[in-house]
Short mmCIF file of C-alpha atoms in Angstrom, two decimals:
data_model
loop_
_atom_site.label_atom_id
_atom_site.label_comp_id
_atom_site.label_asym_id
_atom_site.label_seq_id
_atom_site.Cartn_x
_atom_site.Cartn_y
_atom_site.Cartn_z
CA UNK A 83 147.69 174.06 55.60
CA UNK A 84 150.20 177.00 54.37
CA UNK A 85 152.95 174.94 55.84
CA UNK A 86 152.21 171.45 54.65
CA UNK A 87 151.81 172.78 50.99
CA UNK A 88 154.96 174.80 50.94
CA UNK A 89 156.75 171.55 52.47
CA UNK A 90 155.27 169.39 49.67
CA UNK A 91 156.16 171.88 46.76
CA UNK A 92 159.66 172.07 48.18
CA UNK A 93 160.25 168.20 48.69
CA UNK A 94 157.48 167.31 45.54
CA UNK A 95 160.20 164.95 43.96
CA UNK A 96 161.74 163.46 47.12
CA UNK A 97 157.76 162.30 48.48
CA UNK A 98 156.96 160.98 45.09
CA UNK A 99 160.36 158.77 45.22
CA UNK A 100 159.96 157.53 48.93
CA UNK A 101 156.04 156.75 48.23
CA UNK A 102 155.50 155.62 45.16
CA UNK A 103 156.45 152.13 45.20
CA UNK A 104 155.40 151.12 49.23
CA UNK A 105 153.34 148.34 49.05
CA UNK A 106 150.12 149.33 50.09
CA UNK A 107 147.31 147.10 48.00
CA UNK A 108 145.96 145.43 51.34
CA UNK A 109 144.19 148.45 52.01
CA UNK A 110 143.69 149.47 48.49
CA UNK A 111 141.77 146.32 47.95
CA UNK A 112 140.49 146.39 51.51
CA UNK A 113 138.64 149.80 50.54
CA UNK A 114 137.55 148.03 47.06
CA UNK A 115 135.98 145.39 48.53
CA UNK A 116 133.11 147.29 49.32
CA UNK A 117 132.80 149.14 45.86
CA UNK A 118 131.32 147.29 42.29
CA UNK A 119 133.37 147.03 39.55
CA UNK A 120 134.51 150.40 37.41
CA UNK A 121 132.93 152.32 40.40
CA UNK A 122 134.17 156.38 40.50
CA UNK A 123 136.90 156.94 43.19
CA UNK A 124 137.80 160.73 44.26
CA UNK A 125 141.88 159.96 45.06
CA UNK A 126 141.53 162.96 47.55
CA UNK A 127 145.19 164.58 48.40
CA UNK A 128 146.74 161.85 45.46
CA UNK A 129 150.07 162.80 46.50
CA UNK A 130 152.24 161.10 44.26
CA UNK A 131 149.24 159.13 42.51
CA UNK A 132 150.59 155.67 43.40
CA UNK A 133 146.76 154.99 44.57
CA UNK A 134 145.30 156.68 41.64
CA UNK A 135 147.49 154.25 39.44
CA UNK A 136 146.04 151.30 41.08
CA UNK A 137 142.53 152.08 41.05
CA UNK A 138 142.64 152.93 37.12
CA UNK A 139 144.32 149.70 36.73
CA UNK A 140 142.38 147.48 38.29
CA UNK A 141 139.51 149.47 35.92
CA UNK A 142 138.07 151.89 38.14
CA UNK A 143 137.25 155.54 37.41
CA UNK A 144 139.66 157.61 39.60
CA UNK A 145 139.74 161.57 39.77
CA UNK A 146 142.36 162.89 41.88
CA UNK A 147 143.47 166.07 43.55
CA UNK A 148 146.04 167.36 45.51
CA UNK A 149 146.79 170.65 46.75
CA UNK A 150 150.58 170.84 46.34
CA UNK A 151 151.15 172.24 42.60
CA UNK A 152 154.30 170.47 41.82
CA UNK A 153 152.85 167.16 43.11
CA UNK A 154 150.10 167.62 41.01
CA UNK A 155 152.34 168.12 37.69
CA UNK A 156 154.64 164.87 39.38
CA UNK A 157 151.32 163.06 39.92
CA UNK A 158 149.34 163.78 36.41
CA UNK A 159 152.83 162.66 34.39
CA UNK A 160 153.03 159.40 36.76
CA UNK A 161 149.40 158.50 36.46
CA UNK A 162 148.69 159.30 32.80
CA UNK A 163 145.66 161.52 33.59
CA UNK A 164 144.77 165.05 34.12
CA UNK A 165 145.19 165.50 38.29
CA UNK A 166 143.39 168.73 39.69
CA UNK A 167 145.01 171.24 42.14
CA UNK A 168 143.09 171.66 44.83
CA UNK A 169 142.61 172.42 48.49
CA UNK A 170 140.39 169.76 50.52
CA UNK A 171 138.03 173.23 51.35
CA UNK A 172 137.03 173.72 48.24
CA UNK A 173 135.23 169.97 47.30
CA UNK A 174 132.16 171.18 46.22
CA UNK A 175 131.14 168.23 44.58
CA UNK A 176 127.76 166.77 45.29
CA UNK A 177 126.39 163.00 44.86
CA UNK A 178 129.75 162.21 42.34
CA UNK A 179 131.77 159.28 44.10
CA UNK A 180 130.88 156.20 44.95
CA UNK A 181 134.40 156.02 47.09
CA UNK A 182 136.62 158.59 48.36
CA UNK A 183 140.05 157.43 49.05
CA UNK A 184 141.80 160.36 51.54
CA UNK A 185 145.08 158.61 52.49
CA UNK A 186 147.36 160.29 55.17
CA UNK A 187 145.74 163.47 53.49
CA UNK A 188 143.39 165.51 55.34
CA UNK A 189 145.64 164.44 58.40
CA UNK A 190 147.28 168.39 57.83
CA UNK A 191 143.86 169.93 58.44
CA UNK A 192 143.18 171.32 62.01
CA UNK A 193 140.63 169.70 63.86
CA UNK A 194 137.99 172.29 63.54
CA UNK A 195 139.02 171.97 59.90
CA UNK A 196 138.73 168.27 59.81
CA UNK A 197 134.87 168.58 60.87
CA UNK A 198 133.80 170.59 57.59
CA UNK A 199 135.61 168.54 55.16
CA UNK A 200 134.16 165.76 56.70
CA UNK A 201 131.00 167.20 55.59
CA UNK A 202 131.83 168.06 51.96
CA UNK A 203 132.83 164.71 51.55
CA UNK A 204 130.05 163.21 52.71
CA UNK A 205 127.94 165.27 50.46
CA UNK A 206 130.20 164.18 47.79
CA UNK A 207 129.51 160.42 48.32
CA UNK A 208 126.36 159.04 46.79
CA UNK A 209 124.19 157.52 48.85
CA UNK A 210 125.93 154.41 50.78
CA UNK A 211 128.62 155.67 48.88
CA UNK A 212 132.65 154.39 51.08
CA UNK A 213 135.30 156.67 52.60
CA UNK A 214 138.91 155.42 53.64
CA UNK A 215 140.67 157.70 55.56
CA UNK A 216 143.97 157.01 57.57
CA UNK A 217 145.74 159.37 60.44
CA UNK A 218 148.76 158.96 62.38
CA UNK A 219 148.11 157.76 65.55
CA UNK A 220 147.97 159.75 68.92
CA UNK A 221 146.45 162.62 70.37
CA UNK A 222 148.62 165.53 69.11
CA UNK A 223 147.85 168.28 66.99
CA UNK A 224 150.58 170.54 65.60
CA UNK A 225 153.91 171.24 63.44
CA UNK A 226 156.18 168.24 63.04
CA UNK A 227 158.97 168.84 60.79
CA UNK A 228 157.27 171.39 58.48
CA UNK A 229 153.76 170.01 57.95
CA UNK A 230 150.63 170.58 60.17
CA UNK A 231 149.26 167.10 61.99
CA UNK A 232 146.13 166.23 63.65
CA UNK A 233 146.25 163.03 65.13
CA UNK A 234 143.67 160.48 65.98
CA UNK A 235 142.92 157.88 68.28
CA UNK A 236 139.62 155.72 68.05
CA UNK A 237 138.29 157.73 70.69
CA UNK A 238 138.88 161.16 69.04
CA UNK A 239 137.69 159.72 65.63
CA UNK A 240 134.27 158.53 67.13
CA UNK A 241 134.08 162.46 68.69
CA UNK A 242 134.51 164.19 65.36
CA UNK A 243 132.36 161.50 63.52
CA UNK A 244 129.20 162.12 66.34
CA UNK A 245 130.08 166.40 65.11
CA UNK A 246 129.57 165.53 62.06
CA UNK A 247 126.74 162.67 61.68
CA UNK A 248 125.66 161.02 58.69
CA UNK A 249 128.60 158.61 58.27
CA UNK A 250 128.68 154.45 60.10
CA UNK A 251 131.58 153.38 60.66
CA UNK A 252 132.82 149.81 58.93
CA UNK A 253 136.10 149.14 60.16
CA UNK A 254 138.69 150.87 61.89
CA UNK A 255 142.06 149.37 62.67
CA UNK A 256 145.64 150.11 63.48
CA UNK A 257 148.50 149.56 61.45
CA UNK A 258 152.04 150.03 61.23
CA UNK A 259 153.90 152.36 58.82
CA UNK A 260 154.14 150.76 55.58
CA UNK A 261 157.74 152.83 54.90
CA UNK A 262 160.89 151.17 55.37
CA UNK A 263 162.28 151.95 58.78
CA UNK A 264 159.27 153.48 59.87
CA UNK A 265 158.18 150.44 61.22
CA UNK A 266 157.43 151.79 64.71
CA UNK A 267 154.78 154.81 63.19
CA UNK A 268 151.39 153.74 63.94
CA UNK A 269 148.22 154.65 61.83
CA UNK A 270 144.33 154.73 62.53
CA UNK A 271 142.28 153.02 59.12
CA UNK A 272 139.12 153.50 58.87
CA UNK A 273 136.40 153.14 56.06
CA UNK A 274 133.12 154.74 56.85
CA UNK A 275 129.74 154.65 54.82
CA UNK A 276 127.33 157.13 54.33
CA UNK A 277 124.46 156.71 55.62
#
C-alpha cells in the first residue's frame, strides 16, 4: 500500500482532475437501487469524492475515507464535508452502513490483504446491508506504474468470497473503462449482500 499512497499524494491534484467529472451514475444508481432512501453509505477509498458528491446529493448520508492525505484535504474541499484519512486496515466500524461503496479502491491491497478487509467490511454492513466493489480485470497482481494491483476475474472473486463467507453475491459484470481513451481497460462490478 506504501507505494499506491505515496503515488496518490504525489499526483493528488492530477487524479482529482482526470476523475472527477467521468460519468459514472449507471453504477452509482445501479448500487442505489438496492438501498432506501437517505440510507448511510461508507465512500470507502473516496478518492477525489466525485461519488461522495453524488450520494449526498441525491440525499443520502455518505462518510468517506481515503488513505492518501492530500486527497483527503482535495476531497473534503470538493465535497463540502469533513473526509477521514484512513487506511482500509483500520475500519473498525461495526453494524454502521447500510452500503459500502469501495470503487477501484481496495484494488491496491494484496490478495491476502484483500481477504481481511473483506471481513471488516462485512462487519461494518448491517445486516443485508450492500457492497459495490470494482477491480481491474485479469489475473495479475503487482506494481504497475507506481501503485500496487490485484486483479480479478469472476473466478478469482468467487475464491476470495468462499475465504471469506458471509457475503451473496447480486450481480457481477464487466465493463469498460469509463476514462477517455481508456476505452480498452476492462473492470469486474460487483455488488454483494451480507448475508
Amino acid at each position: 500500500m506504501g507505494d499506491s499512497l505515496r503515488y496518490y499524494n504525489q499526483h493528488a491534484r492530477e487524479f482529482f482532475d482526470s476523475t472527477r467529472d467521468v460519468e459514472f451514475t449507471q453504477i452509482q444508481d445501479r448500487f442505489l437501487g438496492y438501498l432506501k432512501p437517505g440510507a448511510r453509505i461508507l465512500d470507502f477509498g473516496c478518492g477525489s469524492g466525485r461519488d461522495t458528491k453524488y450520494f449526498i446529493s441525491r440525499g443520502y448520508m455518505a462518510d468517506a475515507v481515503d488513505g492518501s492525505v492530500e486527497l483527503v484535504k482535495i476531497a473534503s474541499e470538493y465535497t463540502g464535508t469533513n473526509v477521514r484519512q484512513m487506511f482500509f486496515q483500520d475500519l473498525d466500524e461495526r453494524e454502521t452502513y447500510e452500503g459500502i461503496w469501495a470503487c477501484s479502491s481496495i484494488l491496491h491491497l494484496t490478495f491476502d490483504e484483500l481477504a481481511d478487509v473483506f471481513g471488516k467490511m462485512h462487519r461494518a454492513l448491517v445486516p443485508c446491508g450492500v457492497l459495490y466493489t470494482s477491480f481491474k480485470y485479469g489475473t495479475g497482481e503487482g506494481e504497475r506504474n507506481g501503485r500496487y494491483f490485484t486483479d480479478m476475474t469472476e473466478e478469482k472473486m468467487e475464491g476470495l468470497l468462499k475465504a471469506v463467507h458471509g457475503f451473496a453475491t447480486l450481480e457481477m459484470w464487466v465493463t469498460s473503462d469509463v476514462r477517455p481513451g481508456r476505452d480498452e481497460e476492462q473492470w469486474l462490478n460487483m455488488i454483494l449482500r451480507k448475508r
